N, CA, C and O of each residue as an XYZ file, in Angstrom:
688
protein
N       0.819     -1.226     -0.109
C       0.043      0.093      0.054
C       0.797      1.146     -0.052
O       1.957      1.046      0.348
N       0.367      2.311     -0.567
C       1.177      3.497     -0.785
C       0.489      4.672      0.234
O      -0.668      4.655      0.655
N       1.375      5.548      0.469
C       0.898      6.642      1.262
C      -0.159      7.414      0.386
O      -0.301      7.182     -0.815
N      -0.935      8.409      1.125
C      -1.831      9.347      0.337
C      -1.105      9.873     -0.846
O       0.116     10.027     -0.863
N      -1.946     10.157     -1.891
C      -1.388     10.856     -3.051
C      -1.220     12.303     -2.604
O      -2.090     12.864     -1.939
N      -0.091     12.900     -2.976
C       0.033     14.301     -2.342
C      -0.765     15.227     -2.978
O      -1.066     16.213     -2.306
N      -1.324     15.134     -4.488
C      -2.068     15.935     -5.090
C      -3.741     15.831     -4.575
O      -4.593     16.496     -5.164
N      -4.051     15.054     -3.580
C      -5.256     14.888     -3.186
C      -5.447     14.673     -1.580
O      -5.684     13.592     -1.041
N      -5.306     15.839     -0.982
C      -5.364     15.753      0.599
C      -6.706     15.004      1.000
O      -7.707     14.881      0.294
N      -6.535     14.602      2.098
C      -7.655     13.802      2.887
C      -8.289     14.979      3.645
O      -7.635     15.965      3.984
N      -9.491     14.834      3.871
C     -10.263     15.747      4.645
C      -9.900     15.331      6.155
O      -9.424     14.212      6.344
N     -10.109     16.184      7.207
C      -9.910     15.928      8.578
C     -10.791     14.663      8.821
O     -11.911     14.543      8.324
N     -10.167     13.668      9.673
C     -10.744     12.512     10.124
C     -10.856     11.654      8.991
O     -11.749     10.807      8.952
N      -9.994     11.800      8.022
C      -9.902     10.676      6.856
C      -8.575     10.434      6.617
O      -7.658     11.073      7.133
N      -8.438      9.441      5.773
C      -7.042      8.897      5.248
C      -7.244      8.478      3.653
O      -8.290      7.977      3.239
N      -6.337      8.697      2.999
C      -6.495      8.174      1.572
C      -5.305      7.071      1.391
O      -4.174      7.167      1.867
N      -5.766      6.106      0.674
C      -4.843      4.895      0.557
C      -5.026      4.377     -0.803
O      -6.097      4.243     -1.393
N      -3.846      4.103     -1.227
C      -3.722      3.394     -2.683
C      -3.472      1.866     -2.339
O      -2.574      1.466     -1.599
N      -4.422      1.059     -3.002
C      -4.195     -0.578     -2.915
C      -3.864     -0.951     -4.185
O      -4.501     -0.397     -5.081
N      -2.902     -1.873     -4.543
C      -2.592     -2.304     -5.917
C      -2.892     -3.724     -6.047
O      -2.497     -4.221     -7.102
N      -3.570     -4.600     -5.131
C      -3.691     -5.932     -5.413
C      -4.921     -6.346     -4.356
O      -5.260     -5.716     -3.354
N      -5.418     -7.438     -4.809
C      -6.503     -8.052     -3.724
C      -6.015     -8.454     -2.484
O      -6.745     -8.425     -1.493
N      -4.692     -8.879     -2.427
C      -4.084     -9.291     -1.207
C      -3.650     -8.048     -0.449
O      -3.486     -8.216      0.760
N      -3.445     -6.901     -0.905
C      -3.351     -5.711     -0.219
C      -4.753     -5.273      0.393
O      -4.839     -4.767      1.512
N      -5.682     -5.476     -0.314
C      -7.103     -5.108      0.129
C      -7.404     -5.917      1.273
O      -7.965     -5.392      2.236
N      -7.091     -7.160      1.285
C      -7.384     -8.177      2.432
C      -6.525     -7.673      3.562
O      -7.033     -7.628      4.682
N      -5.317     -7.301      3.395
C      -4.357     -6.869      4.637
C      -4.823     -5.461      5.138
O      -4.562     -5.136      6.297
N      -5.436     -4.697      4.391
C      -6.126     -3.566      4.819
C      -7.275     -3.773      5.703
O      -7.455     -3.043      6.677
N      -8.085     -4.769      5.393
C      -9.209     -5.168      6.133
C      -8.551     -5.799      7.435
O      -9.032     -5.517      8.532
N      -7.603     -6.536      7.341
C      -7.063     -7.048      8.599
C      -6.583     -6.048      9.697
O      -6.811     -6.136     10.903
N      -5.825     -5.010      9.000
C      -5.582     -3.905      9.970
C      -6.734     -2.994     10.425
O      -6.763     -2.493     11.549
N      -7.603     -2.823      9.569
C      -8.964     -2.190     10.083
C      -9.459     -2.876     10.976
O      -9.875     -2.183     11.905
N      -9.616     -4.092     11.120
C     -10.312     -4.913     12.124
C      -9.754     -4.632     13.536
O     -10.422     -4.752     14.562
N      -8.358     -4.214     13.481
C      -7.846     -3.937     14.914
C      -8.380     -2.657     15.439
O      -8.326     -2.503     16.659
N      -8.869     -1.751     14.735
C      -9.363     -0.520     15.052
C     -11.075     -0.695     15.532
O     -11.647      0.088     16.291
N     -11.581     -1.672     15.016
C     -13.090     -1.949     15.248
C     -13.464     -2.627     16.483
O     -12.686     -3.458     16.950
N     -14.617     -2.355     17.092
C     -15.046     -2.972     18.161
C     -16.582     -2.968     18.120
O     -17.208     -2.320     17.281
N     -17.212     -3.797     19.158
C     -18.840     -3.990     18.858
C     -19.441     -2.742     18.981
O     -19.077     -1.887     19.788
N     -20.512     -2.606     18.056
C     -21.113     -1.275     17.897
C     -20.662     -0.417     16.644
O     -21.282      0.572     16.254
N     -19.646     -0.855     16.129
C     -19.157     -0.023     14.881
C     -19.949     -0.471     13.676
O     -20.367     -1.621     13.538
N     -20.125      0.502     12.823
C     -20.878      0.581     11.614
C     -19.928      1.012     10.486
O     -19.466      2.153     10.478
N     -19.621      0.079      9.497
C     -18.687      0.369      8.354
C     -19.574      0.417      6.989
O     -20.231     -0.531      6.560
N     -19.490      1.419      6.522
C     -20.054      1.584      5.066
C     -19.281      1.562      4.163
O     -18.355      2.373      4.156
N     -19.430      0.640      3.152
C     -18.373      0.494      1.902
C     -19.143      0.927      0.559
O     -20.208      0.445      0.173
N     -18.565      1.704      0.068
C     -18.995      2.305     -1.415
C     -17.968      2.041     -2.379
O     -16.768      2.161     -2.132
N     -18.432      1.692     -3.446
C     -17.529      1.609     -4.783
C     -18.251      0.829     -5.791
O     -19.186      0.078     -5.511
N     -17.760      1.040     -7.065
C     -18.226      0.237     -8.145
C     -18.184     -1.306     -8.005
O     -17.336     -1.879     -7.321
N     -18.994     -1.829     -8.583
C     -19.075     -3.399     -8.879
C     -17.550     -3.810     -9.115
O     -16.919     -3.262    -10.019
N     -16.986     -4.734     -8.333
C     -15.498     -5.274     -8.462
C     -14.649     -4.398     -7.965
O     -13.467     -4.564     -8.268
N     -14.974     -3.356     -7.167
C     -14.025     -2.386     -6.522
C     -13.217     -3.189     -5.444
O     -12.030     -2.882     -5.333
N     -13.708     -4.173     -4.642
C     -13.064     -4.794     -3.647
C     -13.887     -4.734     -2.193
O     -13.315     -4.976     -1.130
N     -15.007     -4.453     -2.263
C     -15.821     -4.220     -1.037
C     -15.708     -5.577     -0.199
O     -15.316     -5.621      0.967
N     -16.126     -6.732     -1.000
C     -16.152     -7.912     -0.318
C     -14.691     -8.443      0.110
O     -14.462     -9.082      1.137
N     -13.755     -8.067     -0.853
C     -12.353     -8.469     -0.444
C     -11.900     -7.743      0.836
O     -11.211     -8.350      1.657
N     -12.240     -6.551      1.017
C     -12.024     -5.863      2.196
C     -12.654     -6.491      3.429
O     -12.032     -6.543      4.490
N     -13.907     -6.976      3.291
C     -14.721     -7.468      4.352
C     -14.302     -8.796      4.647
O     -14.640     -9.272      5.731
N     -13.545     -9.547      3.764
C     -12.873    -10.882      3.980
C     -11.767    -10.690      4.805
O     -11.506    -11.542      5.655
N     -11.015     -9.595      4.664
C      -9.775     -9.250      5.467
C     -10.355     -8.901      6.881
O      -9.960     -9.507      7.877
N     -11.220     -7.998      6.943
C     -12.088     -7.737      8.265
C     -12.319     -8.943      8.994
O     -11.933     -9.061     10.157
N     -12.998     -9.954      8.308
C     -13.323    -11.131      8.956
C     -12.132    -11.962      9.460
O     -12.241    -12.576     10.521
N     -11.046    -12.003      8.769
C      -9.922    -12.711      9.092
C      -9.331    -11.831     10.479
O      -8.950    -12.451     11.472
N      -9.307    -10.517     10.429
C      -8.847     -9.857     11.468
C      -9.507     -9.857     12.880
O      -8.940     -9.718     13.964
N     -10.881    -10.052     12.617
C     -11.806    -10.162     13.710
C     -11.821    -11.504     14.190
O     -12.345    -11.717     15.283
N     -11.323    -12.443     13.534
C     -11.273    -13.964     13.734
C     -12.769    -14.552     13.997
O     -13.198    -14.970     15.072
N     -13.392    -14.490     12.875
C     -14.878    -14.901     12.758
C     -14.927    -16.260     12.034
O     -14.028    -16.718     11.329
N     -16.080    -16.821     12.304
C     -16.420    -18.348     11.631
C     -16.942    -18.036     10.286
O     -17.769    -17.151     10.067
N     -16.419    -18.806      9.398
C     -17.232    -18.899      8.117
C     -16.554    -18.067      7.057
O     -16.116    -16.950      7.331
N     -16.458    -18.606      5.818
C     -15.957    -17.888      4.709
C     -16.786    -16.561      4.450
O     -18.008    -16.560      4.308
N     -16.004    -15.458      4.407
C     -16.679    -14.190      4.096
C     -16.817    -14.084      2.620
O     -15.796    -13.879      1.963
N     -17.935    -14.198      2.042
C     -18.390    -14.070      0.593
C     -19.533    -13.089      0.568
O     -20.176    -12.683      1.536
N     -19.682    -12.769     -0.743
C     -20.722    -11.412     -1.107
C     -22.120    -12.153     -0.624
O     -22.450    -13.282     -0.987
N     -22.851    -11.327      0.235
C     -24.183    -11.702      0.737
C     -25.200    -11.021     -0.360
O     -26.279    -10.580      0.034
N     -24.850    -10.949     -1.670
C     -25.754    -10.231     -2.474
C     -27.087    -10.842     -2.414
O     -28.077    -10.161     -2.145
N     -27.157    -12.251     -2.683
C     -28.592    -12.767     -2.650
C     -29.179    -13.245     -1.343
O     -30.327    -13.687     -1.321
N     -28.482    -13.178     -0.320
C     -29.070    -13.545      0.767
C     -29.143    -12.216      1.700
O     -29.535    -12.288      2.865
N     -28.787    -11.154      1.174
C     -28.703     -9.729      1.686
C     -27.908     -9.523      2.912
O     -27.301     -8.454      2.968
N     -27.776    -10.470      4.066
C     -27.024    -10.481      5.236
C     -26.665    -11.742      5.672
O     -27.451    -12.690      5.678
N     -25.236    -11.813      6.128
C     -24.662    -12.978      6.957
C     -24.122    -12.510      8.134
O     -23.614    -11.397      8.267
N     -24.247    -13.507      9.149
C     -23.654    -13.393     10.422
C     -22.490    -14.329     10.454
O     -22.551    -15.512     10.119
N     -21.389    -13.685     10.899
C     -20.142    -14.715     11.157
C     -19.885    -14.427     12.693
O     -19.425    -13.372     13.129
N     -20.237    -15.481     13.413
C     -19.846    -15.575     14.764
C     -18.425    -15.337     15.042
O     -17.603    -15.408     14.129
N     -18.074    -15.050     16.290
C     -16.705    -14.798     16.583
C     -16.099    -16.348     16.949
O     -16.799    -17.199     17.496
N     -14.921    -16.532     16.623
C     -14.308    -17.846     17.183
C     -13.578    -17.550     18.504
O     -13.008    -18.518     19.007
N     -13.512    -16.544     19.055
C     -12.924    -15.960     20.190
C     -13.828    -15.181     21.086
O     -15.028    -15.451     21.149
N     -13.280    -14.217     21.782
C     -14.065    -13.202     22.554
C     -14.443    -12.120     21.929
O     -15.153    -11.294     22.503
N     -14.057    -11.968     20.745
C     -14.472    -10.548     19.937
C     -15.881    -10.619     19.397
O     -16.500    -11.683     19.430
N     -16.420     -9.474     18.882
C     -17.639     -9.309     18.255
C     -17.834    -10.162     17.059
O     -16.852    -10.565     16.436
N     -19.026    -10.458     16.707
C     -19.497    -11.162     15.540
C     -19.481    -10.113     14.415
O     -19.693     -8.921     14.637
N     -19.237    -10.583     13.283
C     -19.358     -9.682     11.996
C     -20.652     -9.983     11.240
O     -20.954    -11.105     10.832
N     -21.379     -8.893     11.092
C     -22.804     -8.925     10.302
C     -22.288     -8.293      9.072
O     -21.773     -7.177      9.140
N     -22.388     -8.918      7.967
C     -22.004     -8.604      6.528
C     -23.292     -8.178      5.675
O     -23.979     -9.140      5.330
N     -23.625     -7.256      5.378
C     -24.904     -6.898      4.607
C     -24.494     -6.287      3.243
O     -23.542     -5.514      3.135
N     -25.338     -6.715      2.124
C     -25.087     -6.221      0.889
C     -26.510     -5.520      0.538
O     -27.479     -6.242      0.305
N     -26.611     -4.288      0.508
C     -27.922     -3.669      0.246
C     -28.208     -3.379     -1.259
O     -29.232     -2.780     -1.586
N     -27.329     -3.791     -2.135
C     -27.368     -3.552     -3.494
C     -28.843     -3.777     -4.029
O     -29.421     -2.941     -4.723
N     -29.314     -4.807     -3.699
C     -30.603     -5.189     -4.163
C     -31.859     -4.607     -3.393
O     -32.998     -4.887     -3.766
N     -31.581     -3.691     -2.177
C     -32.719     -3.175     -1.566
C     -32.780     -1.785     -2.122
O     -31.770     -1.082     -2.145
N     -34.004     -1.345     -2.597
C     -34.144      0.028     -3.145
C     -34.693      0.917     -2.002
O     -34.579      2.116     -2.261
N     -35.226      0.656     -0.876
C     -35.690      1.530     -0.131
C     -34.503      1.937      0.911
O     -33.351      1.506      0.873
N     -35.047      2.870      1.857
C     -34.014      3.332      2.792
C     -34.036      2.357      3.868
O     -34.048      1.140      3.681
N     -34.041      2.979      5.102
C     -33.974      2.443      6.475
C     -35.189      1.495      6.704
O     -35.084      0.442      7.333
N     -36.312      1.930      6.166
C     -37.537      1.103      6.424
C     -37.397     -0.185      5.917
O     -37.849     -1.161      6.515
N     -36.697     -0.273      4.667
C     -36.467     -1.819      4.096
C     -35.488     -2.395      4.784
O     -35.525     -3.620      4.898
N     -34.426     -1.660      5.379
C     -33.241     -2.249      6.206
C     -33.781     -2.850      7.664
O     -33.166     -3.701      8.306
N     -34.969     -2.286      8.043
C     -35.434     -2.580      9.415
C     -35.697     -4.071      9.649
O     -35.478     -4.635     10.720
N     -36.213     -4.689      8.487
C     -36.481     -6.136      8.398
C     -35.164     -6.912      8.773
O     -35.233     -8.101      9.084
N     -33.999     -6.259      8.745
C     -32.813     -7.107      9.110
C     -32.340     -6.882     10.439
O     -31.242     -7.308     10.797
N     -33.152     -6.194     11.243
C     -32.779     -5.838     12.511
C     -31.367     -5.438     12.842
O     -30.758     -5.862     13.824
N     -30.875     -4.569     11.933
C     -29.553     -4.116     12.119
C     -29.339     -3.399     13.412
O     -28.259     -3.515     13.990
N     -30.399     -2.591     13.950
C     -30.359     -1.692     15.142
C     -30.109     -2.647     16.199
O     -29.374     -2.302     17.124
N     -30.708     -3.988     16.183
C     -30.617     -4.950     17.299
C     -29.229     -5.397     17.249
O     -28.582     -5.401     18.297
N     -28.643     -5.813     16.044
C     -27.285     -6.293     15.986
C     -26.194     -5.312     16.260
O     -25.182     -5.754     16.805
N     -26.250     -4.119     15.978
C     -25.335     -2.948     15.889
C     -24.743     -3.056     17.324
O     -23.530     -3.259     17.265
N     -25.172     -2.992     18.460
C     -24.436     -2.748     19.712
C     -23.446     -3.837     20.018
O     -22.436     -3.570     20.669
N     -23.687     -5.049     19.582
C     -23.024     -6.156     19.995
C     -22.114     -6.716     18.820
O     -21.416     -7.714     19.001
N     -22.144     -6.060     17.648
C     -21.491     -6.760     16.440
C     -20.615     -5.602     15.770
O     -20.726     -4.447     16.181
N     -19.826     -5.901     14.830
C     -19.403     -5.023     13.893
C     -20.236     -5.230     12.709
O     -20.326     -6.367     12.246
N     -20.878     -4.211     12.150
C     -21.748     -4.214     11.081
C     -21.194     -3.741      9.841
O     -20.739     -2.598      9.899
N     -21.110     -4.378      8.645
C     -20.343     -3.874      7.580
C     -21.558     -3.885      6.399
O     -22.250     -4.867      6.130
N     -21.636     -2.717      5.840
C     -22.880     -2.711      4.857
C     -22.181     -2.130      3.646
O     -21.590     -1.050      3.611
N     -22.346     -3.077      2.565
C     -21.946     -2.742      1.114
C     -23.141     -2.044      0.572
O     -24.258     -2.427      0.922
N     -23.007     -1.120     -0.198
C     -24.091     -0.273     -0.907
C     -25.051      0.450     -0.006
O     -26.194      0.712     -0.380
N     -24.565      0.790      1.245
C     -25.558      1.465      2.118
C     -25.932      2.897      2.155
O     -26.653      3.400      3.016
N     -25.340      3.569      1.069
C     -25.553      4.903      1.096
C     -27.131      5.279      1.058
O     -27.909      4.679      0.316
N     -27.478      6.185      1.805
C     -28.779      6.479      1.808
C     -29.869      5.413      2.613
O     -31.087      5.582      2.661
N     -29.226      4.446      3.136
C     -30.087      3.312      3.676
C     -29.709      3.060      5.198
O     -30.549      2.624      5.985
N     -28.551      3.323      5.535
C     -28.270      2.919      6.926
C     -27.670      4.004      7.779
O     -27.315      3.736      8.927
N     -27.528      5.287      7.253
C     -26.893      6.282      7.940
C     -27.792      6.549      9.265
O     -27.212      6.931     10.282
N     -29.172      6.360      9.274
C     -29.787      6.562     10.378
C     -29.467      5.690     11.641
O     -29.817      6.079     12.755
N     -28.840      4.582     11.469
C     -28.586      3.717     12.500
C     -27.667      4.237     13.580
O     -27.750      3.835     14.740
N     -26.788      5.139     13.180
C     -25.828      5.745     14.177
C     -25.044      7.013     13.340
O     -24.702      7.092     12.160
N     -24.924      7.885     14.380
C     -23.958      9.193     13.902
C     -22.557      8.678     13.545
O     -21.948      9.099     12.562
N     -22.004      7.621     14.498
C     -20.806      7.193     14.595
C     -20.482      6.055     13.528
O     -20.923      4.921     13.714
N     -19.863      6.301     12.630
C     -19.681      5.188     11.456
C     -18.339      5.488     10.579
O     -17.817      6.599     10.486
N     -17.974      4.547     10.086
C     -16.759      4.680      9.093
C     -17.327      4.436      7.798
O     -18.073      3.501      7.506
N     -16.899      5.390      7.014
C     -17.287      5.552      5.493
C     -15.945      5.110      4.653
O     -14.964      5.847      4.751
N     -15.871      4.051      3.911
C     -14.887      3.609      3.185
C     -15.383      3.646      1.700
O     -16.262      2.889      1.289
N     -14.780      4.542      0.961
C     -15.165      4.775     -0.543
C     -13.867      4.299     -1.325
O     -12.751      4.759     -1.081
N     -14.146      3.231     -2.389
C     -13.170      2.719     -2.989
C     -13.443      3.056     -4.718
O     -14.447      2.804     -5.384
N     -12.391      3.592     -5.061
C     -12.520      4.040     -6.451
C     -11.766      2.899     -7.407
O     -10.852      2.328     -6.812
N     -11.942      2.548     -8.521
C     -11.238      1.977     -9.450
C     -11.433      2.308    -10.791
O     -12.475      2.891    -11.092
N     -10.511      2.002    -11.750
C     -10.732      2.295    -13.115
C     -11.773      1.512    -13.667
O     -11.728      0.307    -13.423
N     -12.796      1.988    -14.429
C     -13.936      1.378    -14.863
C     -13.667      0.917    -16.580
O     -12.781      1.398    -17.288
N     -14.482      0.070    -16.926
C     -14.263     -0.138    -18.478
C     -13.467     -1.435    -18.519
O     -13.258     -2.114    -17.514
N     -13.021     -1.747    -19.777
C     -12.260     -3.143    -20.137
C     -10.845     -2.802    -19.605
O     -10.030     -2.256    -20.348
N     -10.568     -3.101    -18.407
C      -9.327     -2.925    -17.800
C      -8.932     -4.218    -16.756
O      -9.816     -4.884    -16.217
N      -7.775     -4.423    -16.590
C      -7.293     -5.340    -15.603
C      -6.632     -4.635    -14.565
O      -5.963     -5.274    -13.753
N      -6.736     -3.342    -14.479
C      -5.980     -2.469    -13.504
C      -6.453     -2.873    -12.109
O      -7.648     -2.723    -11.854
N      -5.682     -3.340    -11.237
C      -5.871     -3.630     -9.831
C      -5.905     -2.342     -8.884
O      -6.385     -2.425     -7.754
N      -5.457     -1.328     -9.311
C      -5.167     -0.087     -8.496
C      -6.502      0.463     -7.913
O      -7.392      0.757     -8.711
N      -6.676      0.601     -6.747
C      -7.953      1.176     -5.973
C      -7.353      2.308     -5.245
O      -6.371      2.198     -4.511
N      -8.072      3.538     -5.515
C      -7.882      4.715     -4.547
C      -8.932      4.620     -3.547
O     -10.100      4.433     -3.889
N      -8.553      4.749     -2.215
C      -9.571      4.536     -1.391
C      -9.619      5.894     -0.169
O      -8.593      6.430      0.250
N     -10.783      6.216      0.191
C     -10.922      7.311      1.240
C     -11.687      6.611      2.488
O     -12.833      6.179      2.360
N     -11.038      6.541      3.577
C     -11.582      6.292      4.729
C     -11.834      7.248      5.728
O     -10.885      7.766      6.317
N     -13.142      7.584      6.023
C     -13.439      8.664      6.776
C     -14.206      8.275      8.064
O     -15.277      7.681      7.944
N     -13.724      8.575      9.277
C     -14.607      8.507     10.525
C     -15.380      9.450     10.699
O     -14.953     10.605     10.697
N     -16.786      9.140     10.903
C     -17.690     10.070     11.349
C     -18.101     10.058     12.771
O     -18.060      8.974     13.354
N     -18.482     11.090     13.394
C     -19.084     11.097     14.740
C     -17.937     10.847     15.922
O     -16.776     10.465     15.777
N     -18.572     11.153     17.003
C     -17.560     11.149     18.307
C     -16.780      9.840     18.383
O     -15.626      9.937     18.799
N     -17.222      8.652     18.053
C     -16.377      7.387     18.052
C     -14.932      7.555     17.320
O     -13.872      7.089     17.738
N     -15.102      8.240     16.265
C     -14.027      8.191     15.317
C     -13.037      9.462     15.442
O     -11.931      9.570     14.913
N     -13.703     10.404     16.276
C     -12.997     11.859     16.331
C     -11.659     11.850     16.711
O     -10.950     12.777     16.318
N     -11.147     10.901     17.460
C      -9.868     10.819     17.874
C      -9.223      9.518     17.407
O      -8.096      9.209     17.793
N      -9.827      8.870     16.701
C      -9.047      7.685     16.008
C      -8.101      7.826     15.078
O      -8.327      8.523     14.089
N      -6.849      7.161     15.260
C      -5.760      7.345     14.349
C      -5.798      6.648     12.982
O      -5.122      5.629     12.840
N      -6.568      7.141     11.921
C      -6.766      6.250     10.633
C      -5.644      6.155      9.959
O      -5.620      5.400      8.987
N      -4.415      6.937     10.350
C      -3.372      6.963      9.324
C      -2.573      5.580      9.627
O      -1.590      5.294      8.943
N      -2.985      4.803     10.580
C      -2.298      3.470     10.722
C      -2.730      2.494      9.650
O      -2.110      1.449      9.455
N      -3.797      2.846      8.960
C      -4.267      2.116      7.956
C      -3.436      2.091      6.702
O      -3.395      1.098      5.976
N      -2.687      3.348      6.430
C      -2.054      3.688      5.248
C      -0.475      3.271      5.363
O       0.366      3.575      4.517
N      -0.209      2.502      6.588
C       1.267      2.114      6.930
C       1.678      1.095      6.056
O       2.815      0.630      6.141
């Protein structure tokens, strides 16, 4: 992983990261897991194939949860219990959900959130009302007919929970 690009400064409370391979994306997920605790909401944004599930797979490895972390596109949500004393991982793919929080309420994320790390792919406009404290991860990749593995990422901590967090450790 590379340091933030000098021409695109991160806003306060955020860090920019360049990832050049799927393994680096998983490693970033493992490092991010060290910052997470029960009650954390992580929202992932990015084009299809940007690496949202790969990042979540690394999170699952870092949190030490049971089960292979795969895309929950067709089941909407998967719960991965902890193999130790850490929090479970709730992995949600909101891509197929057209409504806002009303449609998400059927998933009982508000019940799961205090005791779990909840990761929501495609959650923009759907889960922000769950908590003011969340981590927003935006992944940009080249689109079109390309084999380019480079991803430009911005990780932003929102709310009191993330006000003093040192997100720069993610770019190390």
